[in-house]
Amino acid sequence: MIRRPPRSTPKPSSAASDVYKRQKVFSLERIEALSLRADNNLKKVGIDTYQLRWSDGTLGWPTPKKFDAIICTAAISQIPKKLKTQLEVHGKLICPVGDGKKQHLLLLEKKSKDEFHETILDSVLFVPMLEGKDSE
């Protein structure tokens, strides 16, 4: 999930680097060991523009936030309403959708508060998105 801070008008020469530095990535991981490993790896390479949570990804971010983009890295039968509501208007969500045998990569664009446009991008095969948290 990516959230941009409020817009400002930096000098043209520094605009690109400012946008990169100001973007913040929010990530959910249901497996505690992977969450801790990701946190350690990001710190090792000096990345600090992220917030990582050990949580159930099907529930979206645990506190109310709106995101410009959401990327799911596991397949689900349908996109949870919670993820749709956490998208900003004009935000985009990419998610593998389907069962264990037939899946497609879906691009969901939020046109207004209650209007969405779906585009199937390709056939894919991802591991399933599981509910809950795993401490092993």
mmCIF file of C-alpha atoms in Angstrom, residues 19-129:
data_model
loop_
_atom_site.group_PDB
_atom_site.id
_atom_site.type_symbol
_atom_site.label_atom_id
_atom_site.label_comp_id
_atom_site.label_asym_id
_atom_site.label_seq_id
_atom_site.Cartn_x
_atom_site.Cartn_y
_atom_site.Cartn_z
ATOM 1 C CA VAL A 19 8.750 12.516 -4.590
ATOM 2 C CA TYR A 20 10.764 9.323 -4.056
ATOM 3 C CA LYS A 21 11.809 10.329 -0.542
ATOM 4 C CA ARG A 22 8.312 11.454 0.485
ATOM 5 C CA GLN A 23 6.432 8.344 -0.647
ATOM 6 C CA LYS A 24 5.710 5.940 2.156
ATOM 7 C CA VAL A 25 5.048 2.235 1.788
ATOM 8 C CA PHE A 26 2.794 0.385 4.210
ATOM 9 C CA SER A 27 3.061 -3.412 4.242
ATOM 10 C CA LEU A 28 1.122 -6.181 5.962
ATOM 11 C CA GLU A 29 2.537 -9.664 6.514
ATOM 12 C CA ARG A 30 0.553 -12.462 8.171
ATOM 13 C CA ILE A 31 3.650 -14.514 9.073
ATOM 14 C CA GLU A 32 5.496 -12.943 11.996
ATOM 15 C CA ALA A 33 8.947 -14.287 11.068
ATOM 16 C CA LEU A 34 8.669 -12.851 7.543
ATOM 17 C CA SER A 35 7.522 -9.508 8.938
ATOM 18 C CA LEU A 36 10.550 -9.308 11.242
ATOM 19 C CA ARG A 37 12.891 -10.407 8.452
ATOM 20 C CA ALA A 38 11.534 -7.766 6.063
ATOM 21 C CA ASP A 39 11.891 -5.077 8.736
ATOM 22 C CA ASN A 40 15.527 -6.063 9.392
ATOM 23 C CA ASN A 41 16.380 -6.192 5.672
ATOM 24 C CA LEU A 42 14.888 -2.759 4.989
ATOM 25 C CA LYS A 43 16.777 -1.250 7.933
ATOM 26 C CA LYS A 44 20.050 -2.835 6.745
ATOM 27 C CA VAL A 45 19.833 -1.072 3.382
ATOM 28 C CA GLY A 46 18.852 2.259 4.930
ATOM 29 C CA ILE A 47 15.214 2.403 3.819
ATOM 30 C CA ASP A 48 13.075 4.177 6.386
ATOM 31 C CA THR A 49 10.018 5.302 4.419
ATOM 32 C CA TYR A 50 7.905 2.298 5.337
ATOM 33 C CA GLN A 51 5.622 1.005 8.021
ATOM 34 C CA LEU A 52 5.352 -2.752 8.453
ATOM 35 C CA ARG A 53 2.697 -4.618 10.442
ATOM 36 C CA TRP A 54 2.207 -8.256 11.366
ATOM 37 C CA SER A 55 -1.480 -8.531 10.572
ATOM 38 C CA ASP A 56 -4.230 -10.189 8.520
ATOM 39 C CA GLY A 57 -3.971 -8.694 5.013
ATOM 40 C CA THR A 58 -7.611 -9.482 4.175
ATOM 41 C CA LEU A 59 -8.613 -6.825 6.725
ATOM 42 C CA GLY A 60 -6.579 -4.025 5.159
ATOM 43 C CA TRP A 61 -4.530 -1.572 7.201
ATOM 44 C CA PRO A 62 -5.600 -1.778 10.873
ATOM 45 C CA THR A 63 -6.182 1.968 11.320
ATOM 46 C CA PRO A 64 -8.225 4.088 8.893
ATOM 47 C CA LYS A 65 -6.046 5.333 6.032
ATOM 48 C CA LYS A 66 -6.512 6.032 2.334
ATOM 49 C CA PHE A 67 -3.936 4.760 -0.143
ATOM 50 C CA ASP A 68 -3.015 5.769 -3.704
ATOM 51 C CA ALA A 69 -2.120 2.172 -4.554
ATOM 52 C CA ILE A 70 -2.575 -1.277 -3.054
ATOM 53 C CA ILE A 71 -0.731 -4.360 -4.312
ATOM 54 C CA CYS A 72 -1.737 -7.833 -3.144
ATOM 55 C CA THR A 73 0.835 -10.594 -3.478
ATOM 56 C CA ALA A 74 -1.469 -13.558 -2.817
ATOM 57 C CA ALA A 75 -4.659 -14.661 -4.584
ATOM 58 C CA ILE A 76 -8.122 -14.197 -3.156
ATOM 59 C CA SER A 77 -11.538 -15.250 -4.478
ATOM 60 C CA GLN A 78 -12.782 -11.655 -4.449
ATOM 61 C CA ILE A 79 -11.333 -8.328 -3.375
ATOM 62 C CA PRO A 80 -12.355 -7.561 0.223
ATOM 63 C CA LYS A 81 -14.593 -4.522 0.680
ATOM 64 C CA LYS A 82 -12.187 -3.224 3.328
ATOM 65 C CA LEU A 83 -9.402 -2.906 0.722
ATOM 66 C CA LYS A 84 -11.732 -1.093 -1.682
ATOM 67 C CA THR A 85 -12.704 1.446 0.974
ATOM 68 C CA GLN A 86 -9.038 2.105 1.815
ATOM 69 C CA LEU A 87 -8.314 3.243 -1.752
ATOM 70 C CA GLU A 88 -8.271 6.975 -2.492
ATOM 71 C CA VAL A 89 -10.546 8.116 -5.310
ATOM 72 C CA HIS A 90 -8.462 7.599 -8.487
ATOM 73 C CA GLY A 91 -6.390 5.020 -6.586
ATOM 74 C CA LYS A 92 -5.455 1.652 -8.076
ATOM 75 C CA LEU A 93 -5.377 -1.828 -6.640
ATOM 76 C CA ILE A 94 -3.686 -4.799 -8.301
ATOM 77 C CA CYS A 95 -4.585 -8.234 -7.013
ATOM 78 C CA PRO A 96 -4.539 -11.834 -8.203
ATOM 79 C CA VAL A 97 -8.153 -13.040 -8.089
ATOM 80 C CA GLY A 98 -9.472 -16.575 -8.416
ATOM 81 C CA ASP A 99 -9.062 -20.053 -6.951
ATOM 82 C CA GLY A 100 -6.134 -22.485 -6.858
ATOM 83 C CA LYS A 101 -6.613 -23.499 -10.507
ATOM 84 C CA LYS A 102 -7.722 -20.391 -12.374
ATOM 85 C CA GLN A 103 -6.612 -16.861 -11.481
ATOM 86 C CA HIS A 104 -6.212 -13.540 -13.218
ATOM 87 C CA LEU A 105 -4.388 -10.375 -12.280
ATOM 88 C CA LEU A 106 -7.017 -7.708 -11.728
ATOM 89 C CA LEU A 107 -6.491 -3.942 -11.879
ATOM 90 C CA LEU A 108 -9.193 -2.149 -9.895
ATOM 91 C CA GLU A 109 -9.443 1.633 -10.356
ATOM 92 C CA LYS A 110 -11.556 3.691 -7.957
ATOM 93 C CA LYS A 111 -13.483 6.260 -10.016
ATOM 94 C CA SER A 112 -15.566 7.705 -7.154
ATOM 95 C CA LYS A 113 -16.542 6.722 -3.616
ATOM 96 C CA ASP A 114 -18.701 3.817 -4.834
ATOM 97 C CA GLU A 115 -17.648 3.366 -8.484
ATOM 98 C CA PHE A 116 -14.885 1.019 -9.602
ATOM 99 C CA HIS A 117 -13.521 -0.035 -12.982
ATOM 100 C CA GLU A 118 -11.994 -3.509 -13.360
ATOM 101 C CA THR A 119 -9.451 -4.576 -15.983
ATOM 102 C CA ILE A 120 -8.114 -8.121 -16.289
ATOM 103 C CA LEU A 121 -4.393 -7.849 -17.023
ATOM 104 C CA ASP A 122 -3.286 -11.466 -17.428
ATOM 105 C CA SER A 123 -3.660 -15.077 -16.298
ATOM 106 C CA VAL A 124 -1.534 -15.801 -13.236
ATOM 107 C CA LEU A 125 -0.990 -18.336 -10.477
ATOM 108 C CA PHE A 126 -0.258 -17.069 -6.947
ATOM 109 C CA VAL A 127 -0.380 -18.712 -3.523
ATOM 110 C CA PRO A 128 -3.715 -18.159 -1.760
ATOM 111 C CA MET A 129 -4.258 -15.223 0.587
#
